[in-house]
Short mmCIF file of C-alpha atoms in Angstrom, two decimals:
data_model
loop_
_atom_site.label_atom_id
_atom_site.label_comp_id
_atom_site.label_asym_id
_atom_site.label_seq_id
_atom_site.Cartn_x
_atom_site.Cartn_y
_atom_site.Cartn_z
CA MET A 28 5.68 88.62 -147.05
CA ALA A 29 7.71 90.19 -144.28
CA TRP A 30 7.56 87.02 -142.22
CA LEU A 31 9.13 85.08 -145.12
CA LEU A 32 12.12 87.44 -145.15
CA VAL A 33 12.47 87.08 -141.37
CA ALA A 34 12.33 83.29 -141.72
CA ALA A 35 14.93 83.34 -144.51
CA LEU A 36 17.25 85.48 -142.40
CA ALA A 37 16.81 83.16 -139.42
CA LEU A 38 17.61 80.11 -141.56
CA ILE A 39 20.74 81.66 -143.04
CA LEU A 40 21.90 82.63 -139.53
CA LEU A 41 21.27 79.05 -138.42
CA ALA A 42 23.44 77.80 -141.29
CA GLY A 43 26.17 80.23 -140.24
CA TRP A 44 26.00 78.98 -136.66
CA CYS A 45 26.44 75.42 -137.95
CA THR A 46 29.57 76.48 -139.85
CA SER A 47 31.02 78.19 -136.78
CA ALA A 48 30.24 75.16 -134.58
CA GLU A 49 31.81 72.78 -137.10
CA THR A 50 35.00 74.86 -137.26
CA ALA A 51 35.26 75.09 -133.47
CA LEU A 52 34.69 71.37 -132.91
CA LEU A 53 37.32 70.42 -135.48
CA ARG A 54 39.76 72.82 -133.86
CA LEU A 55 39.49 71.36 -130.40
CA SER A 56 40.90 68.04 -129.29
CA ARG A 57 40.13 65.58 -126.56
CA ALA A 58 43.02 67.00 -124.58
CA GLY A 59 41.30 70.35 -124.55
CA ALA A 60 38.02 68.77 -123.51
CA LYS A 61 39.70 66.90 -120.65
CA GLU A 62 41.16 70.16 -119.41
CA LEU A 63 37.70 71.72 -119.55
CA GLY A 64 36.43 68.73 -117.63
CA ARG A 65 38.70 69.58 -114.72
CA SER A 66 36.92 72.90 -114.34
CA ALA A 67 33.52 73.42 -112.80
CA THR A 68 31.83 74.83 -115.90
CA PRO A 69 28.52 73.13 -116.79
CA ALA A 70 29.51 72.98 -120.47
CA ALA A 71 32.53 70.77 -119.80
CA THR A 72 30.66 67.44 -119.74
CA PRO A 73 28.58 68.01 -122.94
CA LEU A 74 31.70 69.14 -124.79
CA GLN A 75 33.60 66.04 -123.72
CA ALA A 76 30.75 63.87 -124.97
CA VAL A 77 30.59 65.65 -128.32
CA LEU A 78 34.35 65.54 -128.91
CA ALA A 79 34.34 61.82 -128.10
CA GLU A 80 32.35 61.15 -131.31
CA VAL A 81 32.83 64.24 -133.46
CA PRO A 82 31.78 62.68 -136.83
CA ARG A 83 28.31 61.85 -135.47
CA TYR A 84 27.65 65.49 -134.53
CA LEU A 85 29.28 66.91 -137.66
CA SER A 86 26.84 64.94 -139.83
CA VAL A 87 23.92 66.60 -138.04
CA LEU A 88 25.50 70.05 -138.40
CA LEU A 89 26.00 69.45 -142.12
CA LEU A 90 22.37 68.39 -142.57
CA VAL A 91 21.04 71.44 -140.72
CA LYS A 92 23.38 73.75 -142.63
CA VAL A 93 22.34 72.47 -146.06
CA ALA A 94 18.66 72.54 -145.12
CA GLY A 95 18.94 76.10 -143.82
CA GLU A 96 20.72 77.44 -146.90
CA ILE A 97 18.33 75.81 -149.37
CA SER A 98 15.24 76.83 -147.41
CA ALA A 99 16.48 80.42 -147.15
CA THR A 100 17.11 80.49 -150.90
CA VAL A 101 13.57 79.23 -151.63
CA LEU A 102 11.93 81.77 -149.31
CA THR A 103 14.00 84.66 -150.69
CA THR A 104 13.12 83.71 -154.25
CA ALA A 105 9.41 83.50 -153.38
CA VAL A 106 9.47 87.02 -151.89
CA LEU A 107 11.25 88.47 -154.92
CA VAL A 108 8.83 86.77 -157.34
CA HIS A 109 5.90 88.28 -155.41
CA PHE A 110 7.27 91.82 -155.73
CA LEU A 111 9.11 91.68 -159.08
CA GLY A 112 7.08 89.10 -160.96
CA LEU A 113 8.07 85.86 -162.68
CA HIS A 114 11.02 87.15 -164.71
CA TRP A 115 14.59 86.00 -165.34
CA ARG A 116 15.92 89.13 -163.58
CA THR A 117 14.14 88.00 -160.43
CA PHE A 118 16.07 84.75 -160.30
CA VAL A 119 19.37 86.52 -161.06
CA ILE A 120 18.80 88.93 -158.15
CA ALA A 121 17.85 86.03 -155.86
CA ALA A 122 21.01 84.14 -156.84
CA VAL A 123 23.26 87.16 -156.25
CA VAL A 124 21.67 87.92 -152.87
CA MET A 125 22.02 84.34 -151.64
CA ILE A 126 25.59 83.97 -152.91
CA VAL A 127 26.69 87.08 -151.04
CA ALA A 128 24.75 86.06 -147.91
CA SER A 129 26.12 82.50 -148.02
CA TYR A 130 29.69 83.70 -148.42
CA LEU A 131 29.52 86.18 -145.56
CA ILE A 132 26.98 84.72 -143.14
CA THR A 133 27.61 80.99 -143.64
CA GLY A 134 31.21 81.11 -144.83
CA ALA A 135 33.97 83.55 -143.97
CA VAL A 136 32.60 85.24 -140.84
CA PRO A 137 31.46 82.13 -138.91
CA ARG A 138 34.67 80.25 -139.72
CA SER A 139 36.71 83.12 -138.34
CA ILE A 140 34.59 83.22 -135.20
CA GLY A 141 34.92 79.47 -134.77
CA ARG A 142 38.71 79.65 -135.00
CA HIS A 143 39.21 82.59 -132.64
CA TYR A 144 36.63 81.58 -130.03
CA ALA A 145 36.85 77.82 -130.32
CA VAL A 146 36.15 77.01 -126.67
CA ARG A 147 33.12 79.26 -126.31
CA VAL A 148 31.55 78.28 -129.62
CA ALA A 149 32.21 74.57 -129.14
CA SER A 150 30.83 74.63 -125.60
CA SER A 151 27.60 76.35 -126.63
CA ALA A 152 27.26 74.08 -129.66
CA ALA A 153 27.74 70.98 -127.52
CA THR A 154 25.05 72.13 -125.11
CA VAL A 155 22.57 72.44 -127.99
CA LEU A 156 23.68 69.51 -130.13
CA ARG A 157 23.76 66.80 -127.50
CA PRO A 158 20.00 66.74 -126.74
CA VAL A 159 19.18 67.23 -130.44
CA VAL A 160 21.26 64.23 -131.49
CA VAL A 161 19.75 62.12 -128.70
CA ALA A 162 16.24 63.12 -129.87
CA LEU A 163 17.01 62.22 -133.48
CA GLY A 164 17.82 58.66 -132.46
CA PRO A 165 19.29 56.54 -135.29
CA ILE A 166 19.20 59.34 -137.89
CA PRO A 167 22.74 60.69 -137.12
CA GLY A 168 24.16 57.19 -137.39
CA PHE A 169 22.38 56.67 -140.72
CA LEU A 170 23.73 59.98 -142.04
CA LEU A 171 27.25 59.07 -140.98
CA ALA A 172 27.03 55.62 -142.57
CA THR A 173 25.69 57.08 -145.81
CA GLY A 174 28.45 59.66 -146.03
CA SER A 175 31.12 57.05 -145.28
CA ALA A 176 29.74 54.73 -147.97
CA LEU A 177 29.65 57.43 -150.66
CA THR A 178 32.99 59.07 -149.78
CA PRO A 179 35.11 56.69 -147.69
CA GLY A 180 37.20 58.48 -145.10
CA SER A 181 35.54 61.89 -145.41
CA LEU A 182 33.23 61.71 -142.42
CA HIS A 183 34.58 58.53 -140.96
CA ASP A 184 37.47 60.47 -139.50
CA GLY A 185 36.07 63.86 -138.70
CA SER A 186 39.23 64.90 -136.92
CA ALA A 187 41.24 64.80 -140.15
CA GLY A 188 40.78 68.53 -140.63
CA SER A 189 42.44 69.25 -137.28
CA GLU A 190 45.63 67.55 -138.46
CA SER A 191 46.53 70.47 -140.71
CA GLU A 192 49.32 72.76 -139.61
CA GLU A 193 46.98 75.66 -139.04
CA ASP A 194 44.74 73.64 -136.74
CA LEU A 195 47.71 72.28 -134.81
CA ARG A 196 49.00 75.81 -134.33
CA GLY A 197 45.57 76.82 -133.06
CA LEU A 198 45.55 73.87 -130.67
CA VAL A 199 48.94 74.92 -129.29
CA ASP A 200 47.65 78.46 -128.74
CA LEU A 201 44.58 77.03 -127.00
CA LEU A 202 46.68 74.87 -124.69
CA GLU A 203 48.73 77.91 -123.74
CA GLN A 204 45.57 79.90 -123.01
CA ARG A 205 44.36 77.03 -120.80
CA GLN A 206 47.80 77.15 -119.07
CA ILE A 207 48.50 73.53 -119.97
CA ILE A 208 51.81 74.52 -121.60
CA GLU A 209 54.13 77.43 -120.91
CA PRO A 210 54.63 80.34 -123.34
CA ASP A 211 58.20 79.18 -124.01
CA GLU A 212 56.92 75.73 -124.94
CA ARG A 213 54.37 77.27 -127.30
CA ALA A 214 57.09 79.34 -128.98
CA MET A 215 59.26 76.25 -129.33
CA ILE A 216 56.47 74.26 -131.00
CA HIS A 217 55.79 77.12 -133.40
CA SER A 218 59.52 77.20 -134.21
CA VAL A 219 59.35 73.51 -135.14
CA PHE A 220 56.56 74.29 -137.63
CA GLU A 221 58.58 77.15 -139.10
CA LEU A 222 61.72 75.01 -139.41
CA GLY A 223 60.37 73.42 -142.58
CA ASP A 224 60.07 76.86 -144.22
CA THR A 225 63.63 77.87 -143.30
CA ILE A 226 66.53 77.34 -145.69
CA VAL A 227 70.18 76.77 -144.82
CA ARG A 228 71.20 80.23 -146.02
CA GLU A 229 69.15 81.83 -143.23
CA VAL A 230 70.93 80.01 -140.39
CA MET A 231 74.46 79.52 -141.68
CA VAL A 232 77.62 81.22 -140.43
CA PRO A 233 78.65 83.42 -143.39
CA ARG A 234 81.91 82.88 -145.20
CA THR A 235 83.40 86.13 -143.91
CA ASP A 236 82.98 84.91 -140.31
CA MET A 237 84.61 81.52 -140.83
CA VAL A 238 87.99 80.34 -139.58
CA PHE A 239 90.03 78.27 -142.05
CA VAL A 240 93.32 76.43 -141.82
CA GLU A 241 95.45 75.58 -144.85
CA ARG A 242 96.16 71.90 -145.42
CA GLY A 243 99.92 72.52 -145.48
CA LYS A 244 100.00 73.82 -141.89
CA THR A 245 101.54 71.67 -139.19
CA LEU A 246 99.62 70.04 -136.37
CA ARG A 247 101.16 72.51 -133.93
CA GLN A 248 99.95 75.50 -135.95
CA ALA A 249 96.47 74.04 -136.29
CA LEU A 250 96.33 73.25 -132.58
CA SER A 251 97.37 76.82 -131.78
CA LEU A 252 94.61 78.16 -134.04
CA ALA A 253 91.99 75.89 -132.45
CA LEU A 254 92.98 76.90 -128.92
CA ARG A 255 93.00 80.62 -129.70
CA SER A 256 89.77 80.60 -131.70
CA GLY A 257 87.89 78.31 -129.32
CA PHE A 258 86.59 76.08 -132.12
CA SER A 259 86.75 72.30 -132.10
CA ARG A 260 86.06 71.79 -135.83
CA ILE A 261 87.84 73.89 -138.45
CA PRO A 262 87.52 73.62 -142.24
CA VAL A 263 90.72 72.83 -144.14
CA ILE A 264 91.28 74.66 -147.45
CA GLY A 265 93.53 73.99 -150.41
CA GLU A 266 94.20 76.61 -153.08
CA ASN A 267 91.63 79.16 -151.92
CA LEU A 268 88.58 79.66 -149.71
CA ASP A 269 86.34 77.89 -152.24
CA ASP A 270 88.52 74.79 -152.11
CA VAL A 271 87.46 73.14 -148.84
CA VAL A 272 89.20 69.76 -148.75
CA GLY A 273 88.26 68.53 -145.28
CA ILE A 274 87.56 69.23 -141.61
CA VAL A 275 90.13 68.99 -138.84
CA TYR A 276 88.92 68.09 -135.34
CA LEU A 277 90.50 69.32 -132.13
CA LYS A 278 90.26 65.82 -130.63
CA ASP A 279 92.26 64.40 -133.52
CA LEU A 280 94.84 67.15 -133.19
CA VAL A 281 95.31 66.58 -129.46
CA THR A 282 95.42 62.80 -129.81
CA ARG A 283 97.92 62.85 -132.66
CA SER A 284 100.12 65.47 -130.97
CA TYR A 285 100.13 63.52 -127.72
CA GLU A 286 100.96 60.19 -129.33
CA HIS A 287 103.58 61.54 -131.78
CA ARG A 288 105.19 64.55 -130.18
CA GLU A 289 108.14 64.37 -132.55
CA GLY A 290 105.84 64.89 -135.55
CA GLU A 291 103.89 67.78 -134.07
CA SER A 292 106.00 70.35 -135.92
CA VAL A 293 106.45 68.28 -139.08
CA GLU A 294 103.20 66.44 -139.80
CA THR A 295 100.62 68.46 -141.71
CA VAL A 296 96.91 68.90 -141.14
CA GLN A 297 95.87 66.99 -144.26
CA THR A 298 97.15 63.74 -142.76
CA ILE A 299 94.49 63.70 -140.01
CA MET A 300 91.66 65.75 -141.52
CA ARG A 301 88.28 64.12 -142.13
CA PRO A 302 86.11 64.39 -145.26
CA ALA A 303 83.94 67.50 -145.50
CA THR A 304 80.18 67.35 -146.02
CA PHE A 305 78.56 69.87 -148.36
CA ALA A 306 75.01 71.19 -148.73
CA PRO A 307 73.41 73.81 -151.01
CA GLU A 308 72.32 77.06 -149.39
CA SER A 309 68.74 76.56 -150.63
CA LYS A 310 68.24 73.26 -148.82
CA PRO A 311 65.48 73.17 -146.16
CA VAL A 312 66.90 73.16 -142.65
CA ASP A 313 64.78 70.24 -141.41
CA ASP A 314 66.01 68.02 -144.26
CA LEU A 315 69.61 68.95 -143.52
CA LEU A 316 69.16 68.21 -139.82
CA ARG A 317 67.92 64.69 -140.59
CA GLU A 318 70.86 64.09 -142.92
CA MET A 319 73.36 65.34 -140.35
CA GLN A 320 71.84 63.04 -137.73
CA ALA A 321 71.95 60.05 -140.08
CA LYS A 322 75.58 60.71 -141.12
CA ARG A 323 76.62 61.71 -137.58
CA VAL A 324 78.06 64.98 -138.87
CA HIS A 325 78.04 68.16 -136.78
CA LEU A 326 79.38 70.62 -139.35
CA VAL A 327 78.44 71.09 -143.00
CA ILE A 328 80.00 73.42 -145.57
CA VAL A 329 77.36 75.47 -147.40
CA ILE A 330 77.78 75.93 -151.16
CA ASP A 331 76.26 78.80 -153.14
CA GLU A 332 74.75 78.63 -156.63
CA TYR A 333 78.15 79.22 -158.24
CA GLY A 334 79.81 76.34 -156.41
CA GLY A 335 81.76 78.58 -154.04
CA THR A 336 81.87 78.46 -150.27
CA ALA A 337 78.96 80.48 -148.87
CA GLY A 338 79.42 79.57 -145.21
CA LEU A 339 78.94 76.71 -142.81
CA VAL A 340 76.15 75.42 -140.62
CA THR A 341 76.29 73.33 -137.46
CA ILE A 342 73.72 71.34 -135.57
CA GLU A 343 73.82 74.03 -132.90
CA ASP A 344 72.85 76.67 -135.48
CA ILE A 345 69.80 74.61 -136.41
CA LEU A 346 68.81 73.88 -132.80
CA GLU A 347 68.98 77.59 -132.01
CA GLU A 348 66.16 78.10 -134.50
CA ILE A 349 64.00 75.95 -132.20
CA VAL A 350 65.17 76.65 -128.65
CA GLY A 351 66.74 80.08 -129.07
CA GLU A 352 70.29 81.29 -128.53
CA ILE A 353 72.67 78.73 -126.98
CA THR A 354 75.72 80.06 -125.14
CA ASP A 355 78.38 78.50 -122.97
CA GLU A 356 81.02 79.66 -120.51
CA TYR A 357 83.32 80.92 -123.27
CA ASP A 358 80.77 82.97 -125.19
CA ARG A 359 81.27 86.72 -124.88
CA GLU A 360 78.84 87.94 -127.49
CA ARG A 361 78.00 91.63 -127.25
CA PRO A 362 74.31 92.58 -127.53
CA PRO A 363 73.28 93.12 -131.17
CA VAL A 364 71.72 96.50 -130.32
CA GLU A 365 72.84 98.94 -127.62
CA TRP A 366 70.92 102.21 -127.30
CA LEU A 367 73.14 105.18 -126.54
CA ASP A 368 70.41 107.60 -125.45
CA GLU A 369 67.05 107.51 -123.74
CA ASP A 370 65.17 108.86 -126.77
CA HIS A 371 66.28 105.94 -128.96
CA GLN A 372 67.79 108.28 -131.53
CA GLN A 373 71.27 106.78 -131.47
CA ALA A 374 72.37 103.15 -131.16
CA ARG A 375 75.42 100.96 -131.53
CA VAL A 376 74.72 97.81 -133.54
CA ILE A 377 76.86 94.90 -134.64
CA ALA A 378 77.89 94.93 -138.28
CA ARG A 379 76.10 91.60 -138.83
CA LEU A 380 72.70 93.00 -137.79
CA PRO A 381 70.16 92.39 -140.61
CA VAL A 382 69.08 95.49 -142.51
CA GLU A 383 65.41 94.62 -141.88
CA GLU A 384 65.96 94.74 -138.11
CA LEU A 385 67.71 98.10 -138.40
CA ALA A 386 64.75 99.49 -140.35
CA GLU A 387 62.32 98.20 -137.71
CA LEU A 388 64.37 99.69 -134.85
CA PHE A 389 64.22 103.20 -136.29
CA GLY A 390 60.89 102.91 -138.08
CA VAL A 391 62.25 103.68 -141.54
CA THR A 392 62.22 102.03 -144.95
CA ILE A 393 65.63 101.02 -146.28
CA GLU A 394 65.89 99.95 -149.91
CA ALA A 395 68.98 97.77 -150.19
CA GLU A 396 69.60 95.20 -152.89
CA ASP A 397 72.20 92.43 -152.70
CA VAL A 398 73.08 93.21 -149.06
CA GLU A 399 71.64 91.77 -145.88
CA THR A 400 73.66 93.26 -143.01
CA VAL A 401 74.40 96.75 -141.73
CA GLY A 402 78.09 96.29 -142.52
CA GLY A 403 77.24 95.28 -146.07
CA LEU A 404 74.90 98.27 -146.40
CA LEU A 405 77.64 100.65 -145.29
CA ALA A 406 80.12 99.10 -147.74
CA GLN A 407 77.59 99.34 -150.57
CA ARG A 408 76.93 103.03 -149.94
CA LEU A 409 80.66 103.79 -149.68
CA GLY A 410 81.59 101.73 -152.72
CA ARG A 411 84.64 100.40 -150.88
CA VAL A 412 85.60 98.46 -147.78
CA PRO A 413 84.70 100.61 -144.77
CA ILE A 414 87.28 101.45 -142.13
CA ALA A 415 86.95 103.03 -138.69
CA GLY A 416 85.37 106.47 -139.12
CA SER A 417 83.68 105.78 -142.46
CA VAL A 418 80.30 107.53 -142.63
CA ALA A 419 77.27 107.08 -144.88
CA THR A 420 73.73 108.42 -144.67
CA VAL A 421 70.93 106.03 -145.60
CA ALA A 422 67.17 106.65 -145.26
CA GLY A 423 67.71 109.43 -142.72
CA LEU A 424 70.19 107.40 -140.68
CA ARG A 425 73.87 108.22 -140.32
CA LEU A 426 75.98 105.05 -140.24
CA THR A 427 79.46 105.35 -138.78
CA ALA A 428 81.95 102.48 -138.73
CA GLU A 429 83.13 102.47 -135.15
CA SER A 430 85.60 99.65 -134.59
CA LEU A 431 87.69 97.08 -136.40
CA ALA A 432 87.94 93.44 -135.46
CA GLY A 433 89.75 90.35 -136.66
CA ARG A 434 92.80 89.77 -138.81
CA ARG A 435 91.10 91.30 -141.84
CA ASN A 436 90.18 94.46 -139.91
CA ARG A 437 86.50 94.11 -140.72
CA ILE A 438 84.23 96.57 -138.93
CA GLY A 439 82.74 95.05 -135.79
CA THR A 440 80.20 97.69 -134.73
CA VAL A 441 78.41 100.57 -136.39
CA THR A 442 76.96 103.66 -134.72
CA VAL A 443 73.53 104.54 -136.13
CA GLU A 444 72.11 108.00 -135.52
CA ARG A 445 68.89 109.55 -136.76
CA VAL A 446 69.77 112.78 -138.59
CA GLY A 447 67.71 115.96 -138.84
CA GLN A 448 65.07 116.51 -141.49
CA ALA A 449 67.23 118.97 -143.43
CA GLU A 450 70.11 116.53 -143.70
CA ALA A 451 67.81 113.58 -144.34
CA ALA A 452 66.32 115.42 -147.33
CA LYS A 453 69.73 115.53 -149.02
CA PRO A 454 70.89 112.67 -151.24
CA ASP A 455 72.65 109.84 -149.43
CA SER A 456 76.09 111.09 -148.48
CA THR A 457 79.23 109.09 -147.91
CA SER A 458 82.67 109.85 -146.56
CA GLN A 459 85.74 107.84 -145.70
CA PRO A 460 88.88 108.80 -143.82
CA GLN A 461 92.00 109.23 -145.91
CA GLY A 462 93.66 105.93 -146.64
CA GLY A 463 90.45 103.93 -146.79
CA GLY A 464 90.35 100.28 -147.71
CA GLN A 465 90.38 98.99 -151.23
CA ALA A 466 87.24 98.12 -153.07
CA PRO A 467 86.41 94.43 -152.81
CA HIS A 468 87.48 92.35 -155.79
CA ARG A 469 84.65 90.74 -157.72
CA ASN A 470 84.87 87.57 -159.71
CA GLY A 471 83.41 86.89 -163.12
CA ASN A 472 79.98 86.21 -161.66
CA GLY A 473 79.81 89.65 -160.05
CA LYS A 474 80.22 88.21 -156.53
CA ARG A 475 82.66 89.64 -154.05
CA GLU A 476 85.82 87.62 -153.75
CA ASN A 477 87.11 87.40 -150.18
CA ALA A 478 90.75 88.21 -149.66
CA GLN A 479 93.00 85.18 -149.48
CA PRO A 480 93.60 84.30 -145.83
CA ALA A 481 97.04 84.69 -144.45
CA PRO A 482 98.69 81.33 -143.82
CA GLY A 483 97.04 79.72 -140.88
CA HIS A 484 93.49 80.91 -140.65
CA GLY A 485 90.76 83.16 -141.98
CA GLY A 486 87.46 84.22 -140.43
CA LYS A 487 85.11 81.91 -138.48
CA ALA A 488 83.98 78.29 -138.34
CA ALA A 489 83.36 75.71 -135.70
CA ALA A 490 80.76 73.65 -133.97
CA ASP A 491 79.44 76.49 -131.87
CA SER A 492 79.52 79.72 -133.95
CA ARG A 493 81.34 81.66 -131.22
CA PRO A 494 83.46 84.67 -132.21
CA ALA A 495 87.04 83.67 -132.67
CA ALA A 496 89.25 84.65 -129.77
CA SER A 497 92.07 85.30 -132.22
CA SER A 498 89.99 87.91 -134.02
CA ALA A 499 90.24 90.40 -131.20
CA PRO A 500 92.83 93.14 -131.76
CA GLY A 501 96.01 92.56 -129.89
CA ALA A 502 95.67 88.79 -129.67
CA PRO A 503 98.86 87.29 -128.23
CA ASP A 504 101.34 85.90 -130.71
CA ASP A 505 102.70 82.58 -129.50
CA GLY A 506 104.94 82.18 -132.52
CA LEU A 507 103.35 78.84 -133.39
CA ASP A 508 101.05 80.09 -136.13
CA SER A 509 102.75 81.57 -139.16
CA ALA A 510 99.60 83.56 -139.85
CA ARG A 511 100.57 86.13 -137.26
#
């Protein structure tokens, strides 16, 4: 009976090889086969021939796989009946053994091998399958026709499985390995796939970093704000920051001021502003991009679940998710992380750095609810608006507010230092210099209410998400903007 067990094992391994070959063939494309054809490997020509008519070869693999599994089950049952007798327990044991073997040997393991080593497996399978299919004559064609008649479209288009996102990602990785595309191109294609899983809230410019102009301001004041901030599109607000009534464009400001110089100091912004476009913060980014292209809009105001202004998003913000950071001659962004020592124990980070990235940098776990940035984490631990010199200890890290920036004196950078074990074992400590800022006001929904902007402008907004030039301390006062 030993030879029956050996035969059963050989048949189940054969079925597993068929599964691996099927997965590899579906994963490859004709482009990959053509690239292999340019090389001198002997397997290139058989693989090209197999990929040219994949359904024909897949039908043979399916037949061999089914035959191998069933035959192995029969042989295993016969061996168990010989040793255990004709009893119901014998058939239960045989079923359990074959289920486990089929799952591992003909299911999970070979599929994983076929995905990770697609070229090798497909090349070896093509070398074996091509002469076998030729020897079988009309049988593969009959199998394909039968499958197509019973389930139209299932085997007729054997490449349908490769159209899934996972297979396309695998194909991109394969093309990079074959040096058909560059690593940057591969990363860009993967970013396109991920764009559909990204929501507007993840790419928007937050409300606290927006620049606003009140609708009652004159064209001269608005033009001064645009020139100092470097933004060409600025939201116009009415009663408060949640009341966005339109968007003013730098081109409209310049044109109107040039054509009607006498009204530059009299005419208000609301006379030339354009309608604002709004989008919920939970909207998928790819859907928003298509809408912005159709409406020819470059800036959209993002609305939160309470109907308030959550931020804004531009086409550039969305494109940066695909191609990476976009900068121009006027961008002077500081690096998000600057290490202050060689041992990576102390760093200076921007206040907008995500908490998750901070935790990864120092290899710690930070439990923070309702905050996403380092500045927000520091404010949460302090229980008030942080000022320069404010200190808090979180997860063994000492956070120190280092600098202030902008009209609202928000912290711009935070020094992060890993503290000793003795100090890290203490409860999270906080301290604030005398005369610290007031606690942020919260509305009825429990959300923080931003301070009303001084007449003229607020935080940040524009078509390019650059830091406002007017936010730097000591910005020149030209006397044209009453906000100063």
